[in-house]
């Protein structure tokens, strides 16, 4: 992987398995510099990524996941095989979410734009994504379903189209592929499909006597940044060195990120699977939280907990009747609730994978009459 340092000398950094080089001679790689791009800090000859820990208001297990995400993001350019993981920072007011975003931006993608408010239009989001490697959005409260779908596209890469200016029929194609950092006080990911593409980390509350002025905090961080940046590059190189030999013990949808975690286990001499299990636990918790924000999914969880010991098979109409008992009359007539058995089947199919992670199996049968089998799987947990 090669990084354009962004300076006037056209310095670049080459990261290969086990090695980091700072190069100034001509490059065979063409780099594109966006108008808002700022240069990376020049890394020191010797790195120390542990210097980053004192600036992080996170549990030690989450620090490991954050470092893995930093390495993963810096090692993956916008190519067709890249699946970006979205970092979601959650914490109370004053827990340092915005400050952490600034630290991450200095490490991964220095830019004059900085941390933004989430755009109202998809077009603005697409344009922002074309001008950054990582986008940072502050104080998120919720994500509309239509925008959540676009975020899913941004993770794996795709296109959106608009009418080309001054024409009636010509299309203009926009490439949408970018990493994201989102922060908020409450859980902002309520779509299970999007939750599978996210890494949620919870910042700890700060005590009053632990608070520092932001100017002093950032001054100290910028002093340590060259060594931290080199430490991040060194860890990335060691991960590349270990990737061919890794063993995946906890496969997830974003398998490339799991393999990075497996490589970090080897780099840190940690037991096989320990970092992977932390990621799986974080995903399961995030998926459960997103399901509890969905009235239908929450009703399914309660229904299985109360009435399904092994398996239950009935028609969609009978299941809808059962589920209606777990929500109020106002919820039954809302747009989020299926109004008939056909709508129920359609919505449950979209939730099948997420419910499966929580120990609920769904099978849809077609015959003389349609039926749904609900199975309580091993590992079912409803809190």
PDB file of C-alpha atoms in Angstrom, residues 114-379:
ATOM      1  CA  UNK A 114     -13.037  18.410   9.402  1.00  0.00           C
ATOM      2  CA  UNK A 115     -16.043  16.970  11.207  1.00  0.00           C
ATOM      3  CA  UNK A 116     -19.370  17.686   9.513  1.00  0.00           C
ATOM      4  CA  UNK A 117     -23.052  17.570  10.276  1.00  0.00           C
ATOM      5  CA  UNK A 118     -24.818  14.770   8.465  1.00  0.00           C
ATOM      6  CA  UNK A 119     -26.097  15.935   5.046  1.00  0.00           C
ATOM      7  CA  UNK A 120     -29.801  16.162   4.295  1.00  0.00           C
ATOM      8  CA  UNK A 121     -29.472  15.115   0.669  1.00  0.00           C
ATOM      9  CA  UNK A 122     -27.970  11.982  -0.813  1.00  0.00           C
ATOM     10  CA  UNK A 123     -26.258  14.079  -3.495  1.00  0.00           C
ATOM     11  CA  UNK A 124     -24.316  16.056  -0.874  1.00  0.00           C
ATOM     12  CA  UNK A 125     -23.282  12.801   0.798  1.00  0.00           C
ATOM     13  CA  UNK A 126     -22.056  11.335  -2.492  1.00  0.00           C
ATOM     14  CA  UNK A 127     -20.014  14.438  -3.349  1.00  0.00           C
ATOM     15  CA  UNK A 128     -18.440  14.474   0.113  1.00  0.00           C
ATOM     16  CA  UNK A 129     -17.528  10.808  -0.262  1.00  0.00           C
ATOM     17  CA  UNK A 130     -15.757  11.478  -3.543  1.00  0.00           C
ATOM     18  CA  UNK A 131     -13.491  14.028  -1.864  1.00  0.00           C
ATOM     19  CA  UNK A 132     -12.333  12.051   1.167  1.00  0.00           C
ATOM     20  CA  UNK A 133     -11.082   8.640   2.199  1.00  0.00           C
ATOM     21  CA  UNK A 134     -12.917   8.895   5.550  1.00  0.00           C
ATOM     22  CA  UNK A 135     -15.931  11.077   6.345  1.00  0.00           C
ATOM     23  CA  UNK A 136     -16.654  12.237   9.899  1.00  0.00           C
ATOM     24  CA  UNK A 137     -20.185  13.107  11.042  1.00  0.00           C
ATOM     25  CA  UNK A 138     -20.891  14.625  14.443  1.00  0.00           C
ATOM     26  CA  UNK A 139     -23.819  14.487  16.896  1.00  0.00           C
ATOM     27  CA  UNK A 140     -25.943  12.018  14.942  1.00  0.00           C
ATOM     28  CA  UNK A 141     -29.478  11.423  16.197  1.00  0.00           C
ATOM     29  CA  UNK A 142     -30.999   9.097  13.619  1.00  0.00           C
ATOM     30  CA  UNK A 143     -30.572   7.819  10.069  1.00  0.00           C
ATOM     31  CA  UNK A 144     -33.499   7.644   7.660  1.00  0.00           C
ATOM     32  CA  UNK A 145     -34.059   4.223   6.037  1.00  0.00           C
ATOM     33  CA  UNK A 146     -33.374   5.647   2.557  1.00  0.00           C
ATOM     34  CA  UNK A 147     -30.058   7.085   3.736  1.00  0.00           C
ATOM     35  CA  UNK A 148     -29.213   3.863   5.598  1.00  0.00           C
ATOM     36  CA  UNK A 149     -29.502   2.061   2.258  1.00  0.00           C
ATOM     37  CA  UNK A 150     -27.033   4.513   0.721  1.00  0.00           C
ATOM     38  CA  UNK A 151     -24.627   3.976   3.610  1.00  0.00           C
ATOM     39  CA  UNK A 152     -24.727   0.246   2.931  1.00  0.00           C
ATOM     40  CA  UNK A 153     -23.794   0.980  -0.682  1.00  0.00           C
ATOM     41  CA  UNK A 154     -20.960   3.247   0.490  1.00  0.00           C
ATOM     42  CA  UNK A 155     -19.503   0.366   2.508  1.00  0.00           C
ATOM     43  CA  UNK A 156     -19.133  -2.051  -0.393  1.00  0.00           C
ATOM     44  CA  UNK A 157     -18.979   0.458  -3.237  1.00  0.00           C
ATOM     45  CA  UNK A 158     -21.630   1.309  -5.812  1.00  0.00           C
ATOM     46  CA  UNK A 159     -23.030   4.101  -7.930  1.00  0.00           C
ATOM     47  CA  UNK A 160     -25.858   6.591  -7.899  1.00  0.00           C
ATOM     48  CA  UNK A 161     -27.097   8.487 -10.934  1.00  0.00           C
ATOM     49  CA  UNK A 162     -28.516  11.950 -11.481  1.00  0.00           C
ATOM     50  CA  UNK A 163     -29.581  13.887 -14.556  1.00  0.00           C
ATOM     51  CA  UNK A 164     -26.633  15.637 -16.127  1.00  0.00           C
ATOM     52  CA  UNK A 165     -26.925  19.420 -16.022  1.00  0.00           C
ATOM     53  CA  UNK A 166     -28.337  21.205 -19.071  1.00  0.00           C
ATOM     54  CA  UNK A 167     -29.701  17.945 -20.520  1.00  0.00           C
ATOM     55  CA  UNK A 168     -33.040  16.150 -20.399  1.00  0.00           C
ATOM     56  CA  UNK A 169     -31.940  12.527 -20.822  1.00  0.00           C
ATOM     57  CA  UNK A 170     -28.201  12.242 -20.115  1.00  0.00           C
ATOM     58  CA  UNK A 171     -27.147  10.545 -16.873  1.00  0.00           C
ATOM     59  CA  UNK A 172     -24.291  11.550 -14.616  1.00  0.00           C
ATOM     60  CA  UNK A 173     -22.855   8.598 -12.666  1.00  0.00           C
ATOM     61  CA  UNK A 174     -21.501   9.178  -9.149  1.00  0.00           C
ATOM     62  CA  UNK A 175     -19.239   6.611  -7.518  1.00  0.00           C
ATOM     63  CA  UNK A 176     -20.111   6.028  -3.844  1.00  0.00           C
ATOM     64  CA  UNK A 177     -17.416   4.303  -1.786  1.00  0.00           C
ATOM     65  CA  UNK A 178     -16.058   5.728   1.473  1.00  0.00           C
ATOM     66  CA  UNK A 179     -15.279   4.909   5.094  1.00  0.00           C
ATOM     67  CA  UNK A 180     -17.303   6.654   7.804  1.00  0.00           C
ATOM     68  CA  UNK A 181     -16.962   7.692  11.430  1.00  0.00           C
ATOM     69  CA  UNK A 182     -20.293   8.533  13.082  1.00  0.00           C
ATOM     70  CA  UNK A 183     -20.806   9.693  16.648  1.00  0.00           C
ATOM     71  CA  UNK A 184     -23.824  10.283  18.840  1.00  0.00           C
ATOM     72  CA  UNK A 185     -25.237   9.968  22.326  1.00  0.00           C
ATOM     73  CA  UNK A 186     -27.898   7.369  21.543  1.00  0.00           C
ATOM     74  CA  UNK A 187     -27.749   4.288  19.369  1.00  0.00           C
ATOM     75  CA  UNK A 188     -28.140   5.693  15.851  1.00  0.00           C
ATOM     76  CA  UNK A 189     -28.066   2.422  13.904  1.00  0.00           C
ATOM     77  CA  UNK A 190     -31.597   1.001  13.811  1.00  0.00           C
ATOM     78  CA  UNK A 191     -31.328  -0.910  10.517  1.00  0.00           C
ATOM     79  CA  UNK A 192     -29.956  -4.464  11.018  1.00  0.00           C
ATOM     80  CA  UNK A 193     -28.343  -4.537   7.571  1.00  0.00           C
ATOM     81  CA  UNK A 194     -26.406  -1.368   8.332  1.00  0.00           C
ATOM     82  CA  UNK A 195     -25.486  -2.631  11.817  1.00  0.00           C
ATOM     83  CA  UNK A 196     -23.565  -5.525  10.233  1.00  0.00           C
ATOM     84  CA  UNK A 197     -21.328  -2.976   8.511  1.00  0.00           C
ATOM     85  CA  UNK A 198     -20.523  -1.022  11.674  1.00  0.00           C
ATOM     86  CA  UNK A 199     -18.069  -1.251  14.553  1.00  0.00           C
ATOM     87  CA  UNK A 200     -19.706   0.333  17.616  1.00  0.00           C
ATOM     88  CA  UNK A 201     -17.435   1.589  20.398  1.00  0.00           C
ATOM     89  CA  UNK A 202     -18.681   3.112  23.654  1.00  0.00           C
ATOM     90  CA  UNK A 203     -16.742   5.974  25.208  1.00  0.00           C
ATOM     91  CA  UNK A 204     -16.594   6.056  28.988  1.00  0.00           C
ATOM     92  CA  UNK A 205     -17.926   9.002  30.973  1.00  0.00           C
ATOM     93  CA  UNK A 206     -15.315  11.519  32.047  1.00  0.00           C
ATOM     94  CA  UNK A 207     -15.046  12.605  35.650  1.00  0.00           C
ATOM     95  CA  UNK A 208     -14.742  16.338  36.202  1.00  0.00           C
ATOM     96  CA  UNK A 209     -11.191  16.063  37.569  1.00  0.00           C
ATOM     97  CA  UNK A 210     -10.137  14.114  34.443  1.00  0.00           C
ATOM     98  CA  UNK A 211     -11.115  16.865  32.034  1.00  0.00           C
ATOM     99  CA  UNK A 212      -8.479  18.912  30.214  1.00  0.00           C
ATOM    100  CA  UNK A 213      -8.735  21.938  27.988  1.00  0.00           C
ATOM    101  CA  UNK A 214      -9.000  20.929  24.343  1.00  0.00           C
ATOM    102  CA  UNK A 215      -6.131  23.214  23.335  1.00  0.00           C
ATOM    103  CA  UNK A 216      -3.784  21.549  25.850  1.00  0.00           C
ATOM    104  CA  UNK A 217      -5.047  18.088  24.876  1.00  0.00           C
ATOM    105  CA  UNK A 218      -4.526  18.645  21.149  1.00  0.00           C
ATOM    106  CA  UNK A 219      -1.114  20.268  21.711  1.00  0.00           C
ATOM    107  CA  UNK A 220       0.097  17.162  23.524  1.00  0.00           C
ATOM    108  CA  UNK A 221      -1.421  14.877  20.903  1.00  0.00           C
ATOM    109  CA  UNK A 222       0.181  16.737  17.991  1.00  0.00           C
ATOM    110  CA  UNK A 223       3.535  16.429  19.782  1.00  0.00           C
ATOM    111  CA  UNK A 224       3.096  12.650  19.937  1.00  0.00           C
ATOM    112  CA  UNK A 225       1.430  12.335  16.518  1.00  0.00           C
ATOM    113  CA  UNK A 226       4.590  11.617  14.433  1.00  0.00           C
ATOM    114  CA  UNK A 227       5.493   8.645  16.665  1.00  0.00           C
ATOM    115  CA  UNK A 228       1.853   7.463  16.847  1.00  0.00           C
ATOM    116  CA  UNK A 229       1.518   7.661  13.056  1.00  0.00           C
ATOM    117  CA  UNK A 230       4.719   5.647  12.569  1.00  0.00           C
ATOM    118  CA  UNK A 231       3.470   3.134  15.131  1.00  0.00           C
ATOM    119  CA  UNK A 232       0.235   2.765  13.160  1.00  0.00           C
ATOM    120  CA  UNK A 233       2.194   2.208   9.948  1.00  0.00           C
ATOM    121  CA  UNK A 234       4.468  -0.339  11.652  1.00  0.00           C
ATOM    122  CA  UNK A 235       1.479  -2.266  13.008  1.00  0.00           C
ATOM    123  CA  UNK A 236      -0.127  -2.208   9.558  1.00  0.00           C
ATOM    124  CA  UNK A 237       3.056  -3.664   8.056  1.00  0.00           C
ATOM    125  CA  UNK A 238       3.158  -6.437  10.677  1.00  0.00           C
ATOM    126  CA  UNK A 239      -0.499  -7.235   9.960  1.00  0.00           C
ATOM    127  CA  UNK A 240       0.262  -7.582   6.248  1.00  0.00           C
ATOM    128  CA  UNK A 241       3.094  -9.945   7.185  1.00  0.00           C
ATOM    129  CA  UNK A 242       0.796 -12.171   9.259  1.00  0.00           C
ATOM    130  CA  UNK A 243      -2.283 -12.163   6.998  1.00  0.00           C
ATOM    131  CA  UNK A 244      -1.290 -15.216   4.884  1.00  0.00           C
ATOM    132  CA  UNK A 245      -1.029 -17.348   8.033  1.00  0.00           C
ATOM    133  CA  UNK A 246      -4.108 -16.272   9.998  1.00  0.00           C
ATOM    134  CA  UNK A 247      -6.840 -18.563  11.251  1.00  0.00           C
ATOM    135  CA  UNK A 248     -10.393 -17.215  11.300  1.00  0.00           C
ATOM    136  CA  UNK A 249     -12.294 -18.568  14.302  1.00  0.00           C
ATOM    137  CA  UNK A 250     -15.257 -16.164  14.300  1.00  0.00           C
ATOM    138  CA  UNK A 251     -16.295 -15.540  10.673  1.00  0.00           C
ATOM    139  CA  UNK A 252     -18.455 -12.469  10.171  1.00  0.00           C
ATOM    140  CA  UNK A 253     -19.922 -10.733   7.156  1.00  0.00           C
ATOM    141  CA  UNK A 254     -16.923  -8.377   6.919  1.00  0.00           C
ATOM    142  CA  UNK A 255     -14.428 -11.218   6.725  1.00  0.00           C
ATOM    143  CA  UNK A 256     -11.477  -9.059   5.645  1.00  0.00           C
ATOM    144  CA  UNK A 257     -11.732  -7.097   8.883  1.00  0.00           C
ATOM    145  CA  UNK A 258     -11.923 -10.348  10.872  1.00  0.00           C
ATOM    146  CA  UNK A 259      -8.705 -11.484   9.163  1.00  0.00           C
ATOM    147  CA  UNK A 260      -7.018  -8.238  10.247  1.00  0.00           C
ATOM    148  CA  UNK A 261      -8.101  -8.989  13.817  1.00  0.00           C
ATOM    149  CA  UNK A 262      -6.702 -12.508  13.491  1.00  0.00           C
ATOM    150  CA  UNK A 263      -3.411 -11.051  12.258  1.00  0.00           C
ATOM    151  CA  UNK A 264      -3.324  -8.663  15.223  1.00  0.00           C
ATOM    152  CA  UNK A 265      -3.717 -11.652  17.526  1.00  0.00           C
ATOM    153  CA  UNK A 266      -0.512 -13.094  16.073  1.00  0.00           C
ATOM    154  CA  UNK A 267       1.299  -9.742  16.235  1.00  0.00           C
ATOM    155  CA  UNK A 268       0.338  -9.290  19.903  1.00  0.00           C
ATOM    156  CA  UNK A 269       0.901 -12.956  20.823  1.00  0.00           C
ATOM    157  CA  UNK A 270      -2.729 -13.105  21.956  1.00  0.00           C
ATOM    158  CA  UNK A 271      -4.752 -16.358  22.052  1.00  0.00           C
ATOM    159  CA  UNK A 272      -6.327 -17.296  18.726  1.00  0.00           C
ATOM    160  CA  UNK A 273      -9.802 -15.838  18.373  1.00  0.00           C
ATOM    161  CA  UNK A 274      -9.772 -13.450  21.353  1.00  0.00           C
ATOM    162  CA  UNK A 275      -9.927 -10.230  19.294  1.00  0.00           C
ATOM    163  CA  UNK A 276     -12.313 -11.830  16.825  1.00  0.00           C
ATOM    164  CA  UNK A 277     -14.659 -12.776  19.670  1.00  0.00           C
ATOM    165  CA  UNK A 278     -14.610  -9.174  20.932  1.00  0.00           C
ATOM    166  CA  UNK A 279     -15.706  -7.997  17.503  1.00  0.00           C
ATOM    167  CA  UNK A 280     -18.454 -10.640  17.315  1.00  0.00           C
ATOM    168  CA  UNK A 281     -19.717  -9.610  20.757  1.00  0.00           C
ATOM    169  CA  UNK A 282     -19.771  -5.953  19.714  1.00  0.00           C
ATOM    170  CA  UNK A 283     -21.696  -6.860  16.545  1.00  0.00           C
ATOM    171  CA  UNK A 284     -24.217  -9.011  18.420  1.00  0.00           C
ATOM    172  CA  UNK A 285     -24.873  -6.223  20.929  1.00  0.00           C
ATOM    173  CA  UNK A 286     -25.258  -3.669  18.149  1.00  0.00           C
ATOM    174  CA  UNK A 287     -27.595  -5.948  16.192  1.00  0.00           C
ATOM    175  CA  UNK A 288     -29.744  -6.547  19.278  1.00  0.00           C
ATOM    176  CA  UNK A 289     -29.962  -2.809  19.950  1.00  0.00           C
ATOM    177  CA  UNK A 290     -30.953  -2.140  16.342  1.00  0.00           C
ATOM    178  CA  UNK A 291     -33.602  -4.874  16.536  1.00  0.00           C
ATOM    179  CA  UNK A 292     -35.063  -3.417  19.723  1.00  0.00           C
ATOM    180  CA  UNK A 293     -35.520  -0.124  17.835  1.00  0.00           C
ATOM    181  CA  UNK A 294     -37.633  -2.017  15.264  1.00  0.00           C
ATOM    182  CA  UNK A 295     -41.197  -2.675  16.560  1.00  0.00           C
ATOM    183  CA  UNK A 296     -41.645  -5.876  14.554  1.00  0.00           C
ATOM    184  CA  UNK A 297     -38.277  -7.321  15.576  1.00  0.00           C
ATOM    185  CA  UNK A 298     -38.851  -6.383  19.218  1.00  0.00           C
ATOM    186  CA  UNK A 299     -42.246  -8.093  19.122  1.00  0.00           C
ATOM    187  CA  UNK A 300     -40.646 -11.217  17.617  1.00  0.00           C
ATOM    188  CA  UNK A 301     -38.070 -11.342  20.400  1.00  0.00           C
ATOM    189  CA  UNK A 302     -40.798 -11.083  23.053  1.00  0.00           C
ATOM    190  CA  UNK A 303     -43.007 -13.632  21.287  1.00  0.00           C
ATOM    191  CA  UNK A 304     -40.226 -16.229  21.117  1.00  0.00           C
ATOM    192  CA  UNK A 305     -39.244 -15.600  24.736  1.00  0.00           C
ATOM    193  CA  UNK A 306     -42.823 -16.082  25.961  1.00  0.00           C
ATOM    194  CA  UNK A 307     -44.383 -18.658  23.638  1.00  0.00           C
ATOM    195  CA  UNK A 308     -41.756 -20.639  21.720  1.00  0.00           C
ATOM    196  CA  UNK A 309     -39.876 -23.350  23.584  1.00  0.00           C
ATOM    197  CA  UNK A 310     -38.597 -25.265  20.559  1.00  0.00           C
ATOM    198  CA  UNK A 311     -40.394 -24.391  17.312  1.00  0.00           C
ATOM    199  CA  UNK A 312     -43.748 -22.970  16.275  1.00  0.00           C
ATOM    200  CA  UNK A 313     -45.421 -23.279  12.859  1.00  0.00           C
ATOM    201  CA  UNK A 314     -48.505 -21.429  11.708  1.00  0.00           C
ATOM    202  CA  UNK A 315     -49.829 -19.197   8.948  1.00  0.00           C
ATOM    203  CA  UNK A 316     -48.549 -15.600   8.575  1.00  0.00           C
ATOM    204  CA  UNK A 317     -52.018 -14.394   9.593  1.00  0.00           C
ATOM    205  CA  UNK A 318     -51.845 -16.323  12.863  1.00  0.00           C
ATOM    206  CA  UNK A 319     -48.332 -15.024  13.549  1.00  0.00           C
ATOM    207  CA  UNK A 320     -49.463 -11.452  12.900  1.00  0.00           C
ATOM    208  CA  UNK A 321     -52.337 -11.981  15.340  1.00  0.00           C
ATOM    209  CA  UNK A 322     -49.856 -13.200  17.969  1.00  0.00           C
ATOM    210  CA  UNK A 323     -47.466 -10.306  17.385  1.00  0.00           C
ATOM    211  CA  UNK A 324     -50.260  -7.741  17.634  1.00  0.00           C
ATOM    212  CA  UNK A 325     -50.574  -8.728  21.281  1.00  0.00           C
ATOM    213  CA  UNK A 326     -47.073  -7.408  21.965  1.00  0.00           C
ATOM    214  CA  UNK A 327     -47.624  -3.858  20.705  1.00  0.00           C
ATOM    215  CA  UNK A 328     -50.175  -1.176  21.438  1.00  0.00           C
ATOM    216  CA  UNK A 329     -53.015  -0.149  19.135  1.00  0.00           C
ATOM    217  CA  UNK A 330     -51.182   2.997  18.058  1.00  0.00           C
ATOM    218  CA  UNK A 331     -48.159   0.975  16.934  1.00  0.00           C
ATOM    219  CA  UNK A 332     -50.375  -1.441  14.978  1.00  0.00           C
ATOM    220  CA  UNK A 333     -51.591   1.393  12.755  1.00  0.00           C
ATOM    221  CA  UNK A 334     -48.192   3.009  12.231  1.00  0.00           C
ATOM    222  CA  UNK A 335     -46.208   2.777   8.997  1.00  0.00           C
ATOM    223  CA  UNK A 336     -43.580   0.660  10.766  1.00  0.00           C
ATOM    224  CA  UNK A 337     -46.047  -2.157  11.448  1.00  0.00           C
ATOM    225  CA  UNK A 338     -47.225  -4.699   8.791  1.00  0.00           C
ATOM    226  CA  UNK A 339     -50.906  -4.265   8.035  1.00  0.00           C
ATOM    227  CA  UNK A 340     -51.486  -7.741   6.578  1.00  0.00           C
ATOM    228  CA  UNK A 341     -49.922 -11.204   6.398  1.00  0.00           C
ATOM    229  CA  UNK A 342     -48.161 -10.546   3.088  1.00  0.00           C
ATOM    230  CA  UNK A 343     -46.463  -7.442   4.451  1.00  0.00           C
ATOM    231  CA  UNK A 344     -45.472  -9.427   7.545  1.00  0.00           C
ATOM    232  CA  UNK A 345     -43.701 -12.100   5.473  1.00  0.00           C
ATOM    233  CA  UNK A 346     -41.859  -9.486   3.422  1.00  0.00           C
ATOM    234  CA  UNK A 347     -40.623  -7.621   6.468  1.00  0.00           C
ATOM    235  CA  UNK A 348     -39.633 -10.759   8.350  1.00  0.00           C
ATOM    236  CA  UNK A 349     -37.524 -11.918   5.398  1.00  0.00           C
ATOM    237  CA  UNK A 350     -35.553  -8.679   5.612  1.00  0.00           C
ATOM    238  CA  UNK A 351     -34.990  -9.330   9.331  1.00  0.00           C
ATOM    239  CA  UNK A 352     -34.168 -13.031   9.044  1.00  0.00           C
ATOM    240  CA  UNK A 353     -30.369 -12.686   9.240  1.00  0.00           C
ATOM    241  CA  UNK A 354     -30.476 -10.227  12.141  1.00  0.00           C
ATOM    242  CA  UNK A 355     -32.961 -12.357  14.089  1.00  0.00           C
ATOM    243  CA  UNK A 356     -30.826 -15.415  13.380  1.00  0.00           C
ATOM    244  CA  UNK A 357     -27.892 -13.778  15.182  1.00  0.00           C
ATOM    245  CA  UNK A 358     -30.122 -13.473  18.238  1.00  0.00           C
ATOM    246  CA  UNK A 359     -31.148 -17.117  18.184  1.00  0.00           C
ATOM    247  CA  UNK A 360     -34.395 -16.956  16.189  1.00  0.00           C
ATOM    248  CA  UNK A 361     -34.697 -19.118  13.084  1.00  0.00           C
ATOM    249  CA  UNK A 362     -37.297 -18.367  10.412  1.00  0.00           C
ATOM    250  CA  UNK A 363     -38.447 -20.657   7.598  1.00  0.00           C
ATOM    251  CA  UNK A 364     -41.094 -19.757   5.029  1.00  0.00           C
ATOM    252  CA  UNK A 365     -43.129 -22.595   3.488  1.00  0.00           C
ATOM    253  CA  UNK A 366     -45.233 -22.405   0.326  1.00  0.00           C
ATOM    254  CA  UNK A 367     -47.927 -24.965  -0.424  1.00  0.00           C
ATOM    255  CA  UNK A 368     -51.686 -25.103  -0.289  1.00  0.00           C
ATOM    256  CA  UNK A 369     -51.318 -22.546   2.440  1.00  0.00           C
ATOM    257  CA  UNK A 370     -48.349 -20.455   3.422  1.00  0.00           C
ATOM    258  CA  UNK A 371     -46.745 -21.104   6.771  1.00  0.00           C
ATOM    259  CA  UNK A 372     -43.918 -19.687   8.841  1.00  0.00           C
ATOM    260  CA  UNK A 373     -41.820 -21.787  11.218  1.00  0.00           C
ATOM    261  CA  UNK A 374     -40.256 -19.905  14.113  1.00  0.00           C
ATOM    262  CA  UNK A 375     -37.461 -21.808  15.859  1.00  0.00           C
ATOM    263  CA  UNK A 376     -35.791 -20.983  19.135  1.00  0.00           C
ATOM    264  CA  UNK A 377     -32.116 -21.667  18.447  1.00  0.00           C
ATOM    265  CA  UNK A 378     -29.264 -22.327  20.808  1.00  0.00           C
ATOM    266  CA  UNK A 379     -27.905 -19.056  22.143  1.00  0.00           C
TER     267      UNK A 379
END
